[in-house]
Coordinates of C-alpha atoms and ligand atoms in Angstrom, one line a residue:
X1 CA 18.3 134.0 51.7
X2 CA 18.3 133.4 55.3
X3 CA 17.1 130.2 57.8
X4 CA 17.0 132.1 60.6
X5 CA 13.3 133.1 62.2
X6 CA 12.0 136.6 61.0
X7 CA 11.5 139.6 63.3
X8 CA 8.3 141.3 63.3
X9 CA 8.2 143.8 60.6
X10 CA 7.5 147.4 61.1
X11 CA 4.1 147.7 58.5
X12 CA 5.8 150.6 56.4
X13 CA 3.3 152.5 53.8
X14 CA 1.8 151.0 51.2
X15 CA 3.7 150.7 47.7
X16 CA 1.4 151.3 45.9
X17 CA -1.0 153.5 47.1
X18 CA -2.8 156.1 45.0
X19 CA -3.9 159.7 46.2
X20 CA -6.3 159.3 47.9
X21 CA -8.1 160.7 51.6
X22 CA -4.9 160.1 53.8
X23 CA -6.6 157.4 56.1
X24 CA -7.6 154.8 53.3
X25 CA -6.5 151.6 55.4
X26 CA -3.5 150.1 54.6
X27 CA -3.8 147.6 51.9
X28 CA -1.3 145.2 54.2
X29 CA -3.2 145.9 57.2
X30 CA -5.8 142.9 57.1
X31 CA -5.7 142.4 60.6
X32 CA -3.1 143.0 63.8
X33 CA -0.1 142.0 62.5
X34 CA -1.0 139.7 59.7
X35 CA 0.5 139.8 56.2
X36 CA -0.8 138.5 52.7
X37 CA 0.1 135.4 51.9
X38 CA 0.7 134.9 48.1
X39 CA 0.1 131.7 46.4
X40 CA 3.2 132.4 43.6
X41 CA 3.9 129.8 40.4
X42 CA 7.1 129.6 40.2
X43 CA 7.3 127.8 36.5
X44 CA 8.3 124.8 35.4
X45 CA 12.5 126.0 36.1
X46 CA 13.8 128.5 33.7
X47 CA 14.0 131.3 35.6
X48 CA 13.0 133.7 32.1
X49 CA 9.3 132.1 32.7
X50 CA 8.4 133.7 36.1
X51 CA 5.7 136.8 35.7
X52 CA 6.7 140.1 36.2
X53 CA 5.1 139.8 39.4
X54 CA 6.5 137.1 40.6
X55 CA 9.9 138.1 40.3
X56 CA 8.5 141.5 42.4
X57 CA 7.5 139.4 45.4
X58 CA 10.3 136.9 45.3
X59 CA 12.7 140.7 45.8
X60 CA 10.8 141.9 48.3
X61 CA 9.2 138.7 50.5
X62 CA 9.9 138.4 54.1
X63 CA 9.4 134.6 53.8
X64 CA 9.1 131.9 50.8
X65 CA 7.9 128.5 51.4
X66 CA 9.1 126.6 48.6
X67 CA 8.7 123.3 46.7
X68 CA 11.5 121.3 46.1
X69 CA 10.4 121.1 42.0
X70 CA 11.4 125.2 42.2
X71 CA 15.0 125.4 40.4
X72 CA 17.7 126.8 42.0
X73 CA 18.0 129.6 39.5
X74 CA 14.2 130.5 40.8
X75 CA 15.4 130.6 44.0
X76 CA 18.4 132.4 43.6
X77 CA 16.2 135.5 42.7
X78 CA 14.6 135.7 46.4
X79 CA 15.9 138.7 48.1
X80 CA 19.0 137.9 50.1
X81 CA 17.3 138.4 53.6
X82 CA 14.4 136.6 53.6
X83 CA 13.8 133.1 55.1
X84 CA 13.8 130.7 52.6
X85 CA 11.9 127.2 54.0
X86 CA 11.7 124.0 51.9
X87 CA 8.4 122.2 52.6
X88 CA 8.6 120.0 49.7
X89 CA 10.3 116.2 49.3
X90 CA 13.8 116.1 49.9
X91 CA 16.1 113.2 48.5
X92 CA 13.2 110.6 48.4
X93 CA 11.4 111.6 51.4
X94 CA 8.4 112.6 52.5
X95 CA 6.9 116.3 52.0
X96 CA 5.6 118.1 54.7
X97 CA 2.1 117.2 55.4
X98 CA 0.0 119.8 54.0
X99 CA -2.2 120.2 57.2
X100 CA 1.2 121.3 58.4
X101 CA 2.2 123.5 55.6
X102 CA -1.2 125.3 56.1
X103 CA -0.5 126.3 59.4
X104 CA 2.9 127.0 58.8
X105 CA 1.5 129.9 56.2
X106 CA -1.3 131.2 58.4
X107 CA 1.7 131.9 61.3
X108 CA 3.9 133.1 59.5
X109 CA 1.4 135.5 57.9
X110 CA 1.1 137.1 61.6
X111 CA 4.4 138.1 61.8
X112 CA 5.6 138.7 58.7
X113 CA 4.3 140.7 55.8
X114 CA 4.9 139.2 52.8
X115 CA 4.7 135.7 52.9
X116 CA 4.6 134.0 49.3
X117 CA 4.2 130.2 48.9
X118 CA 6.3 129.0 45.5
X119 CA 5.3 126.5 43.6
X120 CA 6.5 124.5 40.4
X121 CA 4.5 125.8 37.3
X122 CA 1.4 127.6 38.3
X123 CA -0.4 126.9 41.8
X124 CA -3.7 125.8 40.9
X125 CA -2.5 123.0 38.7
X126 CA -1.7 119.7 40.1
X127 CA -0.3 121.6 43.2
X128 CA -2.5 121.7 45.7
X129 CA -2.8 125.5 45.7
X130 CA -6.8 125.5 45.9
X131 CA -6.3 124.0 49.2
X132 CA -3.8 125.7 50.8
X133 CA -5.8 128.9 49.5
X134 CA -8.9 127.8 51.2
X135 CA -7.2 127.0 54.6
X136 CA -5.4 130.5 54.3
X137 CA -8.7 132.3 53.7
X138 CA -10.1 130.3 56.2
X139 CA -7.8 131.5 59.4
X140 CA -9.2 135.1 58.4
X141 CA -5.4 135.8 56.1
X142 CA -5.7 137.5 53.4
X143 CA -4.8 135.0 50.1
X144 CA -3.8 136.6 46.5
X145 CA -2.6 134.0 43.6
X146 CA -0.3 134.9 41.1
X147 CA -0.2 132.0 38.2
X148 CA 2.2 130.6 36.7
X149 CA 3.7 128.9 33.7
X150 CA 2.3 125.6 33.8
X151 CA 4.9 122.6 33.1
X152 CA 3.0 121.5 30.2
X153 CA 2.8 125.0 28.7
X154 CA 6.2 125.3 29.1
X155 CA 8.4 122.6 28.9
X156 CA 6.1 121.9 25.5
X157 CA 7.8 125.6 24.3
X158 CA 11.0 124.0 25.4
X159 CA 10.6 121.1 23.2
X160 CA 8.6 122.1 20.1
X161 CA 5.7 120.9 20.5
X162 CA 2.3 122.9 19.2
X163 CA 0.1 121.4 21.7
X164 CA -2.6 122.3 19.2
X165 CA -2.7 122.4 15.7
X166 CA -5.1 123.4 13.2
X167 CA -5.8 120.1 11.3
X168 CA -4.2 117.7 14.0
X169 CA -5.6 118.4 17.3
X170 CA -8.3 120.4 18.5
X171 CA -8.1 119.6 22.4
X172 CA -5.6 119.5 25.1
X173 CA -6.2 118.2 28.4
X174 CA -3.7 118.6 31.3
X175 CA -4.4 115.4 33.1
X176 CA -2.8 113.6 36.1
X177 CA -1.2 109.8 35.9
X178 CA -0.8 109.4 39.5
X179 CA -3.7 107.6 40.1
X180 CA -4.9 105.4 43.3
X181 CA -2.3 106.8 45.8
X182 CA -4.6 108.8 47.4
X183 CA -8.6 107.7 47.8
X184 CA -9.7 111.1 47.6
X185 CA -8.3 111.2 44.2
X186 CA -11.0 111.6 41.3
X187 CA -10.3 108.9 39.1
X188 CA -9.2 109.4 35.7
X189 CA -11.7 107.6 32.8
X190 CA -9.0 106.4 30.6
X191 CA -11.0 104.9 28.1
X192 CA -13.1 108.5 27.0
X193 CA -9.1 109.5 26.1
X194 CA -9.1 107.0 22.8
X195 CA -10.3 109.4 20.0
X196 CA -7.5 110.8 17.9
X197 CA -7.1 114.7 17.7
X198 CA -6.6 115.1 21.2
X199 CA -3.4 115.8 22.6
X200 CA -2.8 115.1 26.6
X201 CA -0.4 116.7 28.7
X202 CA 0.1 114.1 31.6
X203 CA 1.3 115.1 34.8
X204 CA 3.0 112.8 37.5
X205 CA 2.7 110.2 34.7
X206 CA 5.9 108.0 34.4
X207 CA 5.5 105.6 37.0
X208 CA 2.2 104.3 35.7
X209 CA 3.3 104.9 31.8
X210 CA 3.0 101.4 31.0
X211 CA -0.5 101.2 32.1
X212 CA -1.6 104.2 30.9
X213 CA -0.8 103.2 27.3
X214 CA -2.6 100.1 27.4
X215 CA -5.4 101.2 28.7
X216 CA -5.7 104.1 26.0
X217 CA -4.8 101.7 23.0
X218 CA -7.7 99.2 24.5
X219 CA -10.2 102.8 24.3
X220 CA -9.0 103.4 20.6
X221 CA -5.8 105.0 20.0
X222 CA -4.0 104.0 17.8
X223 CA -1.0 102.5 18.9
X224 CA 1.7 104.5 16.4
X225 CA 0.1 107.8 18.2
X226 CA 3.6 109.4 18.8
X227 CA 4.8 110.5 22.5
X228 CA 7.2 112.5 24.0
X229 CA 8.9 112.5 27.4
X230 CA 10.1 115.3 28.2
X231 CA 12.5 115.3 31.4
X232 CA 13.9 118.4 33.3
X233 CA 12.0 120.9 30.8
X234 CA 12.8 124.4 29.8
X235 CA 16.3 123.3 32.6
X236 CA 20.1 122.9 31.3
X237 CA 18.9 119.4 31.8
X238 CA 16.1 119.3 29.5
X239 CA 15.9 115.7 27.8
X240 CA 13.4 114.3 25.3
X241 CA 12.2 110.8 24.4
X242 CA 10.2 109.9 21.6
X243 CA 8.3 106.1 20.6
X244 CA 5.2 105.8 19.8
X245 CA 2.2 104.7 22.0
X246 CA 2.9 101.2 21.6
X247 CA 6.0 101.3 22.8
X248 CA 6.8 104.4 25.1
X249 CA 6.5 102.0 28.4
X250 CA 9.9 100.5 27.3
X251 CA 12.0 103.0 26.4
X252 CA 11.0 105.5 29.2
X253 CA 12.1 102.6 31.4
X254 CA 15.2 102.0 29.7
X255 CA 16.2 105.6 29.7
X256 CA 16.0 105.8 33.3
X257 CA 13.8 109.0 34.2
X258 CA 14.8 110.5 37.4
X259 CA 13.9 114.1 36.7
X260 CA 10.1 115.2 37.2
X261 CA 8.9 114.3 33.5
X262 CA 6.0 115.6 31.2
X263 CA 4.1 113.3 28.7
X264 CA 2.5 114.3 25.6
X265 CA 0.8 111.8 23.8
X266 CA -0.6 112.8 20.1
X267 CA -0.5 113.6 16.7
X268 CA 1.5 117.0 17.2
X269 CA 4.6 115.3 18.5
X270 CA 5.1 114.3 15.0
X271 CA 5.4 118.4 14.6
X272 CA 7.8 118.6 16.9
X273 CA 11.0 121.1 15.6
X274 CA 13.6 119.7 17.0
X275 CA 16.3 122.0 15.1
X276 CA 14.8 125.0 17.0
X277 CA 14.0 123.8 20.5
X278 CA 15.6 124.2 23.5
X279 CA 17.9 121.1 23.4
X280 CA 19.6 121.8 20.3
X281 CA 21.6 125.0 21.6
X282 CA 25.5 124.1 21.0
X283 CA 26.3 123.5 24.6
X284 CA 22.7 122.3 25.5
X285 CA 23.2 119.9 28.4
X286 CA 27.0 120.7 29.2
X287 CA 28.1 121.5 32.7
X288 CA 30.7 124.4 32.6
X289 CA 32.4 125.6 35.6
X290 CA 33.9 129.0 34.8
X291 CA 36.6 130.0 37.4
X292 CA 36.8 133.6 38.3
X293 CA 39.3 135.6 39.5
X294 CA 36.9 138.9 40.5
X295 CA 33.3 139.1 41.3
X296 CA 31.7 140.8 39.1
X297 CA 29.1 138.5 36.6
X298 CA 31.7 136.8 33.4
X299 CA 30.9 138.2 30.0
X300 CA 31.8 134.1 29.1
X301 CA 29.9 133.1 31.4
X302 CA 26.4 134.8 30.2
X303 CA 27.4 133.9 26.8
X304 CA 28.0 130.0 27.4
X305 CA 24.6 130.3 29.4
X306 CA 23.2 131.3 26.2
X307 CA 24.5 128.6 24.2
X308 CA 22.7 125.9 26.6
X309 CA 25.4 125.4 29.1
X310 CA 24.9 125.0 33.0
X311 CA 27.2 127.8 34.2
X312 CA 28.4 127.4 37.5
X313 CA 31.3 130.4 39.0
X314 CA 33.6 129.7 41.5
X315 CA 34.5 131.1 43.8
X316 CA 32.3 133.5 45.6
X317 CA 33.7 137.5 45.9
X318 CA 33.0 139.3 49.2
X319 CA 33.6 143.5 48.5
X320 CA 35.2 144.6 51.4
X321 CA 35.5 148.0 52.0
X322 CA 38.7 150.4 50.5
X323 CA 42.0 150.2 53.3
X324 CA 42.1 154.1 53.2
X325 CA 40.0 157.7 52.6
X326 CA 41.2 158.3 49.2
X327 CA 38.4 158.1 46.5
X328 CA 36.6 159.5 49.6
X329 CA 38.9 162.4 49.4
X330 CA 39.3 162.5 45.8
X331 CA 35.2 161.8 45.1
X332 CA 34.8 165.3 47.6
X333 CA 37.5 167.3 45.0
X334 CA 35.9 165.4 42.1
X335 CA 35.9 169.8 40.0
X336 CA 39.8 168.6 39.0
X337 CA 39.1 165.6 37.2
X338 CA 37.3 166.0 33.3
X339 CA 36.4 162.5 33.7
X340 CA 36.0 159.6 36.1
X341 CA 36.3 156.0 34.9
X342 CA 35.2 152.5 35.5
X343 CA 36.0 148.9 34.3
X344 CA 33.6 147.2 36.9
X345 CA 30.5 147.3 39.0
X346 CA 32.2 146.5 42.5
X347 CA 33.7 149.8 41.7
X348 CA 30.8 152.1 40.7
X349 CA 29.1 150.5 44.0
X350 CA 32.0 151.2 45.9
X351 CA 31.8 154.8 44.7
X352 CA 28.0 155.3 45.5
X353 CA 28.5 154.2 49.0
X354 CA 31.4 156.4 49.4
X355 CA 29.4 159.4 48.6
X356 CA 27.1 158.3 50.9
X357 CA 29.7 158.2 53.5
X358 CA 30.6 161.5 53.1
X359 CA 27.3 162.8 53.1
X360 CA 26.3 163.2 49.5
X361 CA 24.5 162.0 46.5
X362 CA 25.3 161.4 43.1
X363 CA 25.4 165.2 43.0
X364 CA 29.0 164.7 44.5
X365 CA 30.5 163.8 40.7
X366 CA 29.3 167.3 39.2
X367 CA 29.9 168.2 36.2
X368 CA 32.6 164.9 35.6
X369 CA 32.1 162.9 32.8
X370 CA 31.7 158.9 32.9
X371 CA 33.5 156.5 30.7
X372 CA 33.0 152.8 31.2
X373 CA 34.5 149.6 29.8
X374 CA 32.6 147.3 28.7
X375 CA 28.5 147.2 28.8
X376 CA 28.0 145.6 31.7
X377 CA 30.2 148.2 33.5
X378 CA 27.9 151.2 32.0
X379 CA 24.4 149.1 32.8
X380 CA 26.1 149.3 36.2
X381 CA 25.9 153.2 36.2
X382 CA 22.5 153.3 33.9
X383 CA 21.1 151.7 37.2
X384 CA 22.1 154.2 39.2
X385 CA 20.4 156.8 36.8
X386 CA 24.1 157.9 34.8
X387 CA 24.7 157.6 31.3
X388 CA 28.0 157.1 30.4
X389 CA 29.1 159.7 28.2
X390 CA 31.6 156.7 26.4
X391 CA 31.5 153.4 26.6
X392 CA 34.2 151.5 25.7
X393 CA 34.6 148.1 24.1
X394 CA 38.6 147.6 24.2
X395 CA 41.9 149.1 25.8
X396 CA 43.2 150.2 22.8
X397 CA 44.4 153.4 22.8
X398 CA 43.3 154.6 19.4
X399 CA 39.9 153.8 20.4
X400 CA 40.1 155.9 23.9
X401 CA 41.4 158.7 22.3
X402 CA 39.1 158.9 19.6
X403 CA 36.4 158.3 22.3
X404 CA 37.8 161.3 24.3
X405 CA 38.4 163.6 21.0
X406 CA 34.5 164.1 20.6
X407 CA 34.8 165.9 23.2
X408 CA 36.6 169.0 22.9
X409 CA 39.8 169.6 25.0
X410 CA 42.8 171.9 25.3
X411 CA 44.7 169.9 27.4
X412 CA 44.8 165.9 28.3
X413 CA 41.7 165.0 30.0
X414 CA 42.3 164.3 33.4
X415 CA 41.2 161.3 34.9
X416 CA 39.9 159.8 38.0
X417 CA 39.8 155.9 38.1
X418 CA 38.4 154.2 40.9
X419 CA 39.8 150.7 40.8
X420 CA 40.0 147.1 42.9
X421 CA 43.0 146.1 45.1
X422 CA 44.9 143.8 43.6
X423 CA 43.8 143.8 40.5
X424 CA 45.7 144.4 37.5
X425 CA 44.7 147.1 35.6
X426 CA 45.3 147.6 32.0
X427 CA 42.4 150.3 31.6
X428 CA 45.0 152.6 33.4
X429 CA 47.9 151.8 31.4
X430 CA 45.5 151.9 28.2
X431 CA 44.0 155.8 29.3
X432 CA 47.8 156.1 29.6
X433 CA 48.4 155.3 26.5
X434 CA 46.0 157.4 25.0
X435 CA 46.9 160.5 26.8
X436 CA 45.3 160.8 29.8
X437 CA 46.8 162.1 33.1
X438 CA 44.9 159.0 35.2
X439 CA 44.6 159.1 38.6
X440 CA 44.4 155.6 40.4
X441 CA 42.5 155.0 44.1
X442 CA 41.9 151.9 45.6
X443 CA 37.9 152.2 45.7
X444 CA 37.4 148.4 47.3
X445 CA 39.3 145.4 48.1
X446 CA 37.6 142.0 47.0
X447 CA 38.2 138.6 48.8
X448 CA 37.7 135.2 47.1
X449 CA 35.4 133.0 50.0
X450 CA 35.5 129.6 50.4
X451 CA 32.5 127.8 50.0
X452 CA 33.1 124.7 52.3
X453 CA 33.7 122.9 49.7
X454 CA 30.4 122.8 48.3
X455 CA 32.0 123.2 44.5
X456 CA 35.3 120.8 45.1
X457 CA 32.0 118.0 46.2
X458 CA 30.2 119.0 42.6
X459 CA 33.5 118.1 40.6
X460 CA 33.8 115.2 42.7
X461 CA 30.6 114.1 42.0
X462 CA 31.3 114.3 38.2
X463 CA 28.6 116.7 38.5
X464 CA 30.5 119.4 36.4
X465 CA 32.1 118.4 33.0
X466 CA 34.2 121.2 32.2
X467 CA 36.6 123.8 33.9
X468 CA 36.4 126.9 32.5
X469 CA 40.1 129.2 33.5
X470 CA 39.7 132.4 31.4
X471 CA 43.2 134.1 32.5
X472 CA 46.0 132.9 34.3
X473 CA 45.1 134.8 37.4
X474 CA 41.7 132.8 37.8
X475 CA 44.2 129.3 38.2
X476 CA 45.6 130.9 41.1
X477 CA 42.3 132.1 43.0
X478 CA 40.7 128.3 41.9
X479 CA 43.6 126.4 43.0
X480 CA 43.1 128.4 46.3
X481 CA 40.2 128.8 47.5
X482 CA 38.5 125.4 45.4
X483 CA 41.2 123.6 45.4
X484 CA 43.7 120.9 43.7
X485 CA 40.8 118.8 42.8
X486 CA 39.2 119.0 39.5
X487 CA 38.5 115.5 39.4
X488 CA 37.0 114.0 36.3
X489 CA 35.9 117.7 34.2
X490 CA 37.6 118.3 31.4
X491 CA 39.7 121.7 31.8
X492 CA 39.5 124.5 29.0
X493 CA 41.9 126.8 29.0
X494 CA 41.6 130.2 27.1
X495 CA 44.9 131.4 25.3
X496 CA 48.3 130.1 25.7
X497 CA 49.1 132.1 28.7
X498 CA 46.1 130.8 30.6
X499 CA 47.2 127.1 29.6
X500 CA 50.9 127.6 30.7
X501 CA 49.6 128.6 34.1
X502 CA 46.7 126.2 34.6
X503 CA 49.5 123.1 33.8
X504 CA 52.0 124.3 36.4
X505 CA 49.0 123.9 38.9
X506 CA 48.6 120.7 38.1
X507 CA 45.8 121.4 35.8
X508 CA 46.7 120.0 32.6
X509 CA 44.4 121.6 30.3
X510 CA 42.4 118.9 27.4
X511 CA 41.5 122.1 25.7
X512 CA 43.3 125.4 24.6
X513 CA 41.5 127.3 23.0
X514 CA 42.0 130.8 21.4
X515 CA 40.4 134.2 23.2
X516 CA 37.3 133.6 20.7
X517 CA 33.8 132.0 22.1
X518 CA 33.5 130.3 19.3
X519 CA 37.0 128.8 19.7
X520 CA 35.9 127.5 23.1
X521 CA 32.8 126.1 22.1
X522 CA 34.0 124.7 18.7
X523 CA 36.4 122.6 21.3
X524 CA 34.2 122.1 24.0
X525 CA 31.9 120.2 21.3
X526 CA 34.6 118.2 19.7
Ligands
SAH1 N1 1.9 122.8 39.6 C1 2.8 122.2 38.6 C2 2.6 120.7 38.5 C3 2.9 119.9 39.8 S1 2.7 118.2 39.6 C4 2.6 122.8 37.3 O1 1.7 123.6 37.1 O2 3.4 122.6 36.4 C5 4.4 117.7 39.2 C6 4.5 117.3 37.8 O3 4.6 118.4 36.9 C7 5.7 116.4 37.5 O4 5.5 115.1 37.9 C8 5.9 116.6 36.0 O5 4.9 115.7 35.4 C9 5.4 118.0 35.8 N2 6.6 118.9 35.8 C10 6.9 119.9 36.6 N3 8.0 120.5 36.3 C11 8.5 119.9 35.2 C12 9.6 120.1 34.3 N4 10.5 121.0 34.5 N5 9.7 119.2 33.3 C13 8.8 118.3 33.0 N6 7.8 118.0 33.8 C14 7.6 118.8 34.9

């Protein structure tokens, strides 16, 4: 993502066009030089509950004006050159007036093409969308809405509650607590809420919580009707509260909400499974920095993700292009190699642009076959429309050469392994091993980037609770480019080797555990 102002974009061909008679107007083309704006719902934070469609216009938007309830890991998914503009409140402030946020949609629909408005959960609800719609449509812009997951949908999922239920509740009603802050608001009858067997999903509701529960045990409900609170849903921050009616007011306030925060008030809260929601994942809640020692996206990582964690890695990569014109040279001779190899992504990119630079396509590996290590490594070449004819799962060289033995050979296979500077690289050793004449070229250099110490202010903040170092290699680029500072996170180190190294850097490490996840996490939890 950019901040810097958009050029005018040329208005290429439609997408999607059909057949069709060749001058069917441009579906972009609503005007001279205006774009569609798209009213998008962003969901209420996991990133896994955007639509298909919204994750297509987030890749390919020239601009995104964006709420500040839209989670980083939504925004992460905007294409990296578009300008990315936060109109919503920022630490305690005001939001941009929305008379101002209109305009700012209907000009920036005349010079840019796609312009999509993100909001938190779906547009229409509780987010002004039907407004900023009607002034959009209004100014003569074309206006298409794309829903999305609304936070009581959602972070309900999250935290296992059926808002309906045969037997318990026949009605739901998504209803707003914020009440009086704004005259124009349409008041809220409280006391037509009183009648058991409804369950309400209140929006905007914690501030006037107290109130809210008197008023709706004075219509009727009972005042044992259970509630939940559910803070930061379907986020690695999700929390949940639970008291009943009579109650609720207190405890929210004791338990200090500062997230935005969904109430459900009714009978199915006392269905709630809790040993299957969101929050009970083994590292639900935990804030795990994992430091890196190459770019490419940690296996560890994903997988502590999974768990629940809030994965954070450090430091960035930049790919920087190979010192000399060898896999250039070697890619162009690519007939004497039986095989070509990969252990990473940066690698099979670097090789695609280097065709490129020569002037070819994926034509320019012929009749070579792939292996890759690891899945990741062959979804890498599956994107780019290659199967790998092996993929391999470990450096062992009984494995390789049982891998290479299906296919039949009168001499060793010969093979060409396009690899990152600087990187140690027991894939080479391990073809080695198993026979393989293995030829090495330096397909990319990598550099580690500092972040302006953007990371080094997290762990100061106590923001992160554990250090992650995988290998011994990954102390070194953390102690570089993040620094000496790990502050108060706990550090986990993975197998004795790592833990040697992270201690001489003055990372004494609280937790060693062996090259198994289930090591880490089994000692992350204790
Ligand atoms: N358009 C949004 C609602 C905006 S109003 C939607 O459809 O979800 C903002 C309110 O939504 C918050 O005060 C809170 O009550 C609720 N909300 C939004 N995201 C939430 C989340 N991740 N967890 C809990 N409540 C959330």
């Amino acid at each position: 993502m950019r901040d810097t102002v958009l050029p005018h974009p040329v208005d290429p061909a439609p997408r999607n066009a059909d057949a069709g008679p060749a001058n069917r107007p441009s579906p972009y083309r609503t005007g001279r030089g205006t774009g569609t704006v798209y009213l998008v719902g962003a969901g209420p934070g996991d990133p896994g509950l955007l639509t298909v469609r919204a994750l297509r216009l987030l890749r390919r938007a020239d601009v995104v004006f964006h709420d500040s309830l839209v989670s980083d890991g939504v925004l992460r998914l905007v294409v990296a050159s578009a300008e990315c503009v936060n109109v919503g409140k920022r630490a305690g402030g005001r939001s941009t007036d929305q008379a101002v946020i209109n305009r700012m949609l209907i000009d920036a629909a005349r010079r840019a093409r796609t312009v999509v408005r993100l909001k938190g959960g779906d547009p229409l609800i509780f987010g002004r969308g039907g407004e900023e719609a009607l002034a959009v449509r209004d100014a003569g812009v074309r206006c298409r809405i794309v829903p999305g997951v609304t936070a009581a949908l959602g972070v309900a999922a999250y935290a296992g509650i059926p808002m309906t239920h045969r037997g318990v509740s026949s009605k739901l009603t998504f209803v707003t607590g914020r009440e009086g802050e704004d005259a124009s608001d349409v008041r809220v009858d409280w006391s037509r809420h009183g009648e058991a067997g409804e369950t309400l999903a209140i929006y905007m509701g914690v501030r006037g919580l107290p109130s809210l529960a008197t008023r709706l045990i004075r219509a009727g409900r009972d005042a044992a009707t259970p509630v939940a609170l559910v803070e930061n849903g379907t986020l690695p921050r999700q929390r949940t509260i639970e008291a009943p009616l009579g109650r609720i007011g207190d405890v929210a306030a004791a338990a200090g909400i500062t997230g935005p925060a969904l109430i459900v008030i009714g009978e199915v809260v006392a269905l709630r499974q809790r040993s299957d929601c969101f929050e009970a994942r083994a590292l639900h809640g935990v804030s795990i920095l994992v430091a890196r020692s190459r770019p490419q996206r940690s296996r560890l990582a994903r997988r502590l993700a999974g768990l629940g964690a809030d994965v954070l890695q450090a430091p960035a990569f930049d790919a920087l292009p190979a010192p000399d014109a060898s896999l250039d040279a070697a890619l162009l001779c690519a007939d004497a190699y039986d095989w070509i190899a990969f252990t990473d992504e940066t690698a099979v990119a670097a090789c695609w642009d280097a065709a490129r630079r020569v002037g070819r396509d994926a034509r320019i590996f012929g009749a070579l076959r792939f292996a890759a290590f690891g899945r990741a490594t062959a979804a890498a070449l599956q994107r780019r429309g290659v199967r790998a004819d092996v993929v391999l799962h470990s450096f062992a060289p009984a494995a390789i050469s049982a891998a290479f033995d299906e296919y039949a050979r009168s001499r060793p296979p010969c093979v060409l392994f396009p690899r990152i500077a600087d990187q140690r690289s027991e894939a080479a050793a391990a073809l080695r091993n198993a026979g393989a004449v293995v030829h090495e070229v330096i397909a990319c250099r990598t550099a580690a980037r500092d972040d302006g110490g953007v990371v080094r202010g997290r762990l100061e903040n106590g923001e992160i609770d554990v250090v992650v170092f995988a290998s011994s290699n990954s102390v070194q680029v953390f102690r570089r480019h993040v620094g000496p500072l790990v502050a108060r996170a706990r550090i986990a180190a993975i197998g004795p080797r790592t833990a040697r190294a992270a201690e001489a850097a003055g990372f004494t490490p609280h937790v060693v555990a062996n090259a198994t996840l289930d090591s880490l996490v089994r000692a992350l939890r204790a």
